[in-house]
Short mmCIF file of C-alpha atoms in Angstrom, two decimals:
data_model
loop_
_atom_site.label_atom_id
_atom_site.label_comp_id
_atom_site.label_asym_id
_atom_site.label_seq_id
_atom_site.Cartn_x
_atom_site.Cartn_y
_atom_site.Cartn_z
CA MET A 1 -6.17 5.47 -26.13
CA SER A 2 -8.34 4.45 -23.15
CA TYR A 3 -9.91 1.73 -25.30
CA ARG A 4 -6.47 0.37 -26.19
CA LEU A 5 -5.40 0.42 -22.54
CA ASN A 6 -8.52 -1.51 -21.52
CA TYR A 7 -7.91 -3.96 -24.34
CA LEU A 8 -4.30 -4.49 -23.29
CA GLU A 9 -5.42 -4.98 -19.69
CA GLU A 10 -7.82 -7.69 -20.85
CA LEU A 11 -5.04 -9.43 -22.78
CA GLU A 12 -2.76 -9.17 -19.76
CA ALA A 13 -5.43 -10.65 -17.46
CA GLU A 14 -5.96 -13.57 -19.85
CA ALA A 15 -2.22 -14.26 -20.08
CA VAL A 16 -1.80 -14.08 -16.29
CA PHE A 17 -4.66 -16.56 -15.88
CA VAL A 18 -3.03 -18.98 -18.34
CA LEU A 19 0.33 -18.69 -16.55
CA ARG A 20 -1.27 -19.42 -13.19
CA GLU A 21 -3.13 -22.39 -14.68
CA ALA A 22 0.17 -23.75 -16.03
CA PHE A 23 1.76 -23.43 -12.60
CA ALA A 24 -1.22 -25.18 -10.99
CA GLN A 25 -1.55 -28.04 -13.47
CA PHE A 26 2.04 -29.03 -14.28
CA GLU A 27 4.70 -30.37 -11.98
CA HIS A 28 7.75 -28.69 -13.51
CA PRO A 29 6.97 -26.11 -16.20
CA CYS A 30 9.54 -23.75 -17.68
CA ILE A 31 9.52 -20.62 -19.82
CA LEU A 32 11.08 -21.27 -23.22
CA PHE A 33 13.17 -18.13 -23.54
CA SER A 34 14.61 -17.07 -26.88
CA GLY A 35 15.65 -13.54 -25.99
CA GLY A 36 13.01 -12.27 -28.43
CA LYS A 37 10.36 -9.72 -27.54
CA ASP A 38 7.55 -12.27 -27.13
CA SER A 39 9.41 -14.45 -24.64
CA ILE A 40 10.52 -11.30 -22.81
CA VAL A 41 6.89 -10.19 -22.54
CA VAL A 42 5.87 -13.65 -21.27
CA THR A 43 8.63 -13.46 -18.64
CA HIS A 44 7.42 -9.98 -17.65
CA LEU A 45 3.85 -11.31 -17.36
CA ALA A 46 5.08 -14.19 -15.19
CA ALA A 47 6.75 -11.70 -12.86
CA LYS A 48 3.45 -9.81 -12.54
CA ALA A 49 1.40 -13.00 -12.19
CA PHE A 50 3.31 -14.21 -9.14
CA ALA A 51 4.37 -10.93 -7.53
CA PRO A 52 5.47 -10.23 -4.86
CA GLY A 53 7.00 -13.72 -4.96
CA PRO A 54 9.66 -14.79 -7.45
CA ILE A 55 8.93 -16.23 -10.89
CA PRO A 56 8.31 -19.94 -10.19
CA PHE A 57 9.62 -21.08 -13.58
CA SER A 58 13.12 -21.66 -14.91
CA LEU A 59 14.10 -20.01 -18.18
CA LEU A 60 15.09 -22.58 -20.81
CA HIS A 61 17.06 -21.27 -23.77
CA ILE A 62 17.81 -23.50 -26.76
CA ASP A 63 21.09 -22.12 -28.05
CA THR A 64 21.89 -22.87 -31.70
CA GLY A 65 25.42 -21.56 -31.21
CA HIS A 66 24.65 -19.01 -33.93
CA ASN A 67 22.85 -16.45 -31.77
CA PHE A 68 23.35 -12.71 -31.86
CA PRO A 69 25.82 -11.67 -29.13
CA GLU A 70 23.35 -8.95 -28.12
CA THR A 71 20.71 -11.62 -27.42
CA ILE A 72 22.99 -13.70 -25.19
CA GLN A 73 24.09 -10.64 -23.23
CA PHE A 74 20.49 -9.50 -22.72
CA ARG A 75 19.44 -13.04 -21.68
CA ASP A 76 22.12 -13.28 -19.00
CA GLU A 77 21.45 -9.80 -17.66
CA LEU A 78 17.69 -10.39 -17.47
CA ALA A 79 18.07 -13.71 -15.63
CA ALA A 80 20.41 -12.07 -13.12
CA ARG A 81 18.13 -9.07 -12.61
CA LEU A 82 15.05 -11.24 -12.03
CA ASN A 83 17.02 -13.78 -9.97
CA VAL A 84 15.55 -16.62 -12.06
CA ARG A 85 17.25 -19.91 -12.89
CA LEU A 86 18.56 -20.03 -16.46
CA VAL A 87 19.27 -23.37 -18.13
CA VAL A 88 20.67 -23.69 -21.63
CA GLY A 89 20.30 -26.55 -24.08
CA LYS A 90 22.94 -26.40 -26.80
CA VAL A 91 22.43 -27.64 -30.34
CA GLU A 92 26.19 -28.15 -30.52
CA ASP A 93 25.91 -30.74 -27.72
CA SER A 94 23.22 -32.60 -29.69
CA ILE A 95 25.50 -32.60 -32.72
CA GLN A 96 28.36 -34.01 -30.65
CA ARG A 97 26.02 -36.70 -29.28
CA GLN A 98 25.06 -37.43 -32.91
CA THR A 99 21.36 -37.16 -32.07
CA VAL A 100 21.12 -34.52 -34.81
CA GLN A 101 23.15 -34.06 -37.96
CA GLU A 102 24.61 -30.71 -38.90
CA GLU A 103 23.10 -29.44 -42.13
CA SER A 104 25.37 -28.78 -45.08
CA GLY A 105 24.93 -26.85 -48.28
CA PRO A 106 24.43 -23.19 -49.17
CA ASN A 107 21.31 -22.71 -47.02
CA ALA A 108 22.38 -24.76 -44.01
CA ASN A 109 21.13 -23.64 -40.61
CA ARG A 110 20.48 -25.16 -37.20
CA ASN A 111 16.85 -24.17 -36.84
CA ARG A 112 15.40 -27.63 -37.42
CA ALA A 113 17.97 -29.17 -35.08
CA GLN A 114 16.49 -27.12 -32.22
CA SER A 115 13.54 -29.53 -32.05
CA ILE A 116 15.72 -32.42 -30.90
CA THR A 117 17.72 -30.23 -28.51
CA LEU A 118 14.49 -28.92 -26.99
CA LEU A 119 13.15 -32.43 -26.39
CA GLU A 120 16.49 -33.59 -24.98
CA SER A 121 16.67 -30.56 -22.69
CA MET A 122 13.16 -30.99 -21.37
CA GLU A 123 13.87 -34.63 -20.57
CA SER A 124 17.26 -33.83 -19.04
CA PHE A 125 15.93 -31.08 -16.77
CA GLY A 126 12.61 -32.80 -16.07
CA PHE A 127 10.33 -30.15 -17.58
CA ASP A 128 6.81 -31.34 -18.43
CA ALA A 129 5.56 -28.09 -20.00
CA ALA A 130 7.26 -25.28 -21.89
CA ILE A 131 5.64 -21.85 -21.77
CA GLY A 132 6.42 -19.53 -24.64
CA GLY A 133 5.52 -16.51 -26.69
CA GLY A 134 3.90 -18.14 -29.73
CA ARG A 135 1.04 -16.08 -31.15
CA ARG A 136 -1.70 -17.15 -33.55
CA ASP A 137 -1.12 -14.20 -35.88
CA GLU A 138 2.51 -15.15 -36.56
CA GLU A 139 1.98 -18.01 -38.98
CA LYS A 140 -0.80 -20.33 -40.14
CA ALA A 141 0.49 -23.34 -38.16
CA ARG A 142 0.55 -21.20 -35.02
CA ALA A 143 -3.13 -20.39 -35.59
CA LYS A 144 -4.02 -24.06 -35.04
CA GLU A 145 -2.59 -24.13 -31.49
CA ARG A 146 -4.57 -24.14 -28.26
CA PHE A 147 -3.42 -22.29 -25.14
CA PHE A 148 -2.47 -25.72 -23.74
CA SER A 149 -1.00 -27.62 -26.69
CA HIS A 150 -0.47 -31.34 -26.15
CA ARG A 151 2.69 -33.20 -27.24
CA ASP A 152 2.90 -36.99 -27.24
CA ALA A 153 5.63 -39.12 -25.63
CA PHE A 154 7.88 -38.38 -28.64
CA GLY A 155 7.32 -34.62 -28.32
CA GLN A 156 5.24 -34.54 -31.48
CA TRP A 157 2.23 -32.33 -32.15
CA ASP A 158 -0.93 -33.54 -33.86
CA PRO A 159 -3.04 -30.54 -34.91
CA LYS A 160 -6.07 -32.82 -35.36
CA ASN A 161 -5.88 -34.18 -31.82
CA GLN A 162 -6.48 -31.18 -29.61
CA GLY A 163 -9.27 -30.78 -27.12
CA PRO A 164 -11.59 -27.76 -27.17
CA GLU A 165 -10.94 -24.85 -24.80
CA ILE A 166 -14.31 -23.31 -23.97
CA TRP A 167 -15.04 -20.98 -21.06
CA HIS A 168 -11.30 -20.69 -20.37
CA LEU A 169 -11.06 -24.32 -19.29
CA TYR A 170 -7.60 -25.71 -20.01
CA ASN A 171 -6.92 -29.43 -19.79
CA GLY A 172 -3.36 -30.29 -18.81
CA ARG A 173 -3.93 -34.01 -18.27
CA LYS A 174 -1.24 -36.14 -19.83
CA ASN A 175 0.22 -39.63 -19.72
CA GLU A 176 3.69 -40.48 -18.46
CA GLY A 177 6.35 -38.97 -20.71
CA GLU A 178 4.00 -36.62 -22.54
CA GLN A 179 4.47 -32.86 -22.53
CA PHE A 180 2.61 -29.63 -23.16
CA ARG A 181 3.42 -26.32 -24.76
CA VAL A 182 1.63 -23.33 -23.24
CA PHE A 183 0.97 -20.08 -25.13
CA PRO A 184 -0.26 -17.30 -22.78
CA ILE A 185 -0.21 -14.60 -25.48
CA SER A 186 -1.87 -16.64 -28.23
CA ASN A 187 -4.53 -13.98 -28.80
CA TRP A 188 -2.07 -11.08 -29.01
CA THR A 189 -0.94 -9.48 -32.26
CA GLU A 190 2.49 -8.05 -33.00
CA LEU A 191 1.03 -4.57 -32.51
CA ASP A 192 -0.47 -5.60 -29.15
CA VAL A 193 2.94 -6.81 -28.02
CA TRP A 194 4.62 -3.53 -28.93
CA GLU A 195 1.91 -1.41 -27.35
CA TYR A 196 2.20 -3.49 -24.18
CA ILE A 197 5.98 -3.05 -24.22
CA GLN A 198 5.39 0.69 -24.43
CA LYS A 199 2.79 0.65 -21.64
CA GLU A 200 4.96 -1.43 -19.30
CA ASN A 201 8.29 0.18 -20.32
CA ILE A 202 9.84 -3.25 -20.96
CA SER A 203 13.52 -3.39 -21.90
CA LEU A 204 14.50 -5.18 -25.12
CA PRO A 205 17.72 -6.14 -26.92
CA SER A 206 19.12 -3.32 -29.03
CA LEU A 207 18.59 -5.44 -32.18
CA TYR A 208 14.91 -4.43 -32.25
CA PHE A 209 15.80 -0.78 -32.81
CA ALA A 210 17.30 0.76 -35.94
CA HIS A 211 21.09 0.63 -36.06
CA GLN A 212 23.88 0.55 -38.61
CA ARG A 213 25.49 -2.83 -39.30
CA PRO A 214 27.19 -4.87 -42.04
CA CYS A 215 24.58 -6.96 -43.83
CA VAL A 216 24.25 -9.56 -46.55
CA LYS A 217 21.46 -9.08 -49.07
CA ARG A 218 20.41 -12.51 -50.33
CA LYS A 219 17.60 -12.39 -52.87
CA ASP A 220 14.78 -10.60 -50.99
CA THR A 221 16.22 -11.20 -47.51
CA ILE A 222 18.65 -9.04 -45.54
CA LEU A 223 20.78 -10.98 -43.04
CA ALA A 224 23.33 -9.79 -40.52
CA GLN A 225 26.84 -10.46 -41.75
CA SER A 226 28.46 -13.19 -39.66
CA SER A 227 30.93 -16.06 -39.87
CA TYR A 228 27.99 -18.50 -39.63
CA LEU A 229 26.64 -17.68 -43.09
CA VAL A 230 27.64 -19.91 -46.00
CA PRO A 231 28.53 -17.42 -48.79
CA HIS A 232 26.43 -17.34 -51.98
CA ASP A 233 27.80 -16.11 -55.29
CA THR A 234 24.94 -13.64 -55.59
CA ASP A 235 25.33 -12.16 -52.07
CA GLU A 236 25.56 -8.37 -51.82
CA LEU A 237 27.61 -7.03 -48.91
CA LEU A 238 26.10 -3.77 -47.70
CA ASP A 239 26.29 -1.47 -44.70
CA LEU A 240 22.68 -0.73 -43.84
CA HIS A 241 20.49 0.98 -41.25
CA VAL A 242 18.27 -1.90 -40.10
CA ARG A 243 16.28 -3.41 -37.27
CA PHE A 244 14.94 -6.91 -36.63
CA ARG A 245 11.27 -7.85 -36.13
CA THR A 246 12.14 -11.35 -34.91
CA ILE A 247 15.34 -12.57 -33.26
CA GLY A 248 16.71 -16.07 -33.59
CA ASP A 249 19.57 -17.80 -35.33
CA MET A 250 21.72 -15.26 -37.18
CA THR A 251 21.63 -17.38 -40.34
CA ILE A 252 17.86 -17.03 -40.77
CA SER A 253 16.73 -13.86 -38.94
CA GLY A 254 15.93 -11.33 -41.62
CA ALA A 255 16.41 -7.62 -41.01
CA MET A 256 14.43 -4.74 -42.41
CA ILE A 257 15.64 -1.33 -43.48
CA SER A 258 14.29 1.10 -40.91
CA SER A 259 14.91 4.34 -39.07
CA ALA A 260 12.62 3.45 -36.14
CA SER A 261 14.78 3.81 -33.04
CA THR A 262 12.09 4.09 -30.35
CA VAL A 263 9.08 1.99 -29.38
CA SER A 264 6.72 4.75 -30.51
CA GLU A 265 8.40 4.91 -33.92
CA ILE A 266 8.20 1.11 -34.28
CA ILE A 267 4.48 1.17 -33.45
CA ALA A 268 3.91 3.87 -36.07
CA GLU A 269 5.93 1.88 -38.60
CA LEU A 270 3.98 -1.33 -37.90
CA LYS A 271 0.67 0.41 -38.55
CA GLU A 272 1.83 1.19 -42.08
CA MET A 273 3.24 -2.25 -42.92
CA ASN A 274 1.62 -5.02 -44.97
CA GLN A 275 4.25 -7.78 -44.58
CA SER A 276 3.83 -10.43 -41.90
CA GLU A 277 6.25 -10.56 -39.00
CA ARG A 278 7.87 -13.78 -40.26
CA GLY A 279 7.83 -12.62 -43.88
CA ASN A 280 11.62 -12.35 -44.02
CA ARG A 281 12.53 -15.44 -41.98
CA ALA A 282 14.71 -17.49 -44.35
CA ASP A 283 13.72 -20.83 -42.78
CA ASP A 284 10.02 -20.28 -43.56
CA PHE A 285 10.76 -20.14 -47.30
CA ARG A 286 11.70 -23.81 -47.54
CA SER A 287 8.15 -25.01 -48.10
CA GLU A 288 4.52 -24.01 -47.59
CA SER A 289 4.37 -26.17 -44.46
CA SER A 290 7.82 -25.48 -42.97
CA MET A 291 6.58 -24.39 -39.55
CA GLU A 292 3.94 -27.12 -39.24
CA ASP A 293 6.42 -29.81 -40.28
CA ARG A 294 8.89 -28.66 -37.62
CA LYS A 295 6.19 -28.49 -34.95
CA LYS A 296 5.17 -32.07 -35.67
CA GLU A 297 8.79 -33.04 -35.02
CA GLY A 298 8.88 -31.30 -31.64
CA TYR A 299 9.61 -27.67 -32.54
CA PHE A 300 8.02 -25.12 -30.24
#
């Protein structure tokens, strides 16, 4: 256990350093806050990095309009408790402006539309860097990111055009209109995140813990039943005991059958699992390069 504590302390120190570098190098950075565990951990780290002062970043949430109510409630309560500015970019507003088109069809969701809303929100609020909880172990496109990930004037990411980051030297230089994404917990794993949550006693939305709820089983994915889902003929409506490993749009966030109702039980469960964290995210099934394609368009 002492080894794990030392390891977590090293990860924390690295993340704190990256957060302080982001504050030093960018004029108006924000924390991209989804209400998921990783963005909550990043916000917690920011509070530690700048204590006893306040968090010097706004929280930016890109709201698809199809979020879990539990996520929105937790988001608002956290912002109030930390006395941090919360700004919300709404996909619905982008649809009304006709800068994005609402998807149609049986697998329609608003996940891809978030890219445009994010870019519009950053321009509207004047943010030049978005700090978030992306980790390299999540998905193969994530593994190509640097701690400071450059975006061009159109918000696009070129995985082949990234500078090296040796000796913890991070280059935030950019031209007018360009942006950066910053990933303080890039080197963390899902297990690291949960063990850190346990160590720091960090509060999370109830969705992460096993609970009974109406669900829709769609092929190999279990989704929370909601009015946002377009019904499929083959859907099975079931009442299940589930929890969520990732939290996002209700139309794509897959649940898993579980009885783990505490952080310790979740950690024990993770150690026995062989499926990746995003293995039941419906949006990642669209193609082999779904995540990378979205990132090139401006997705976080």
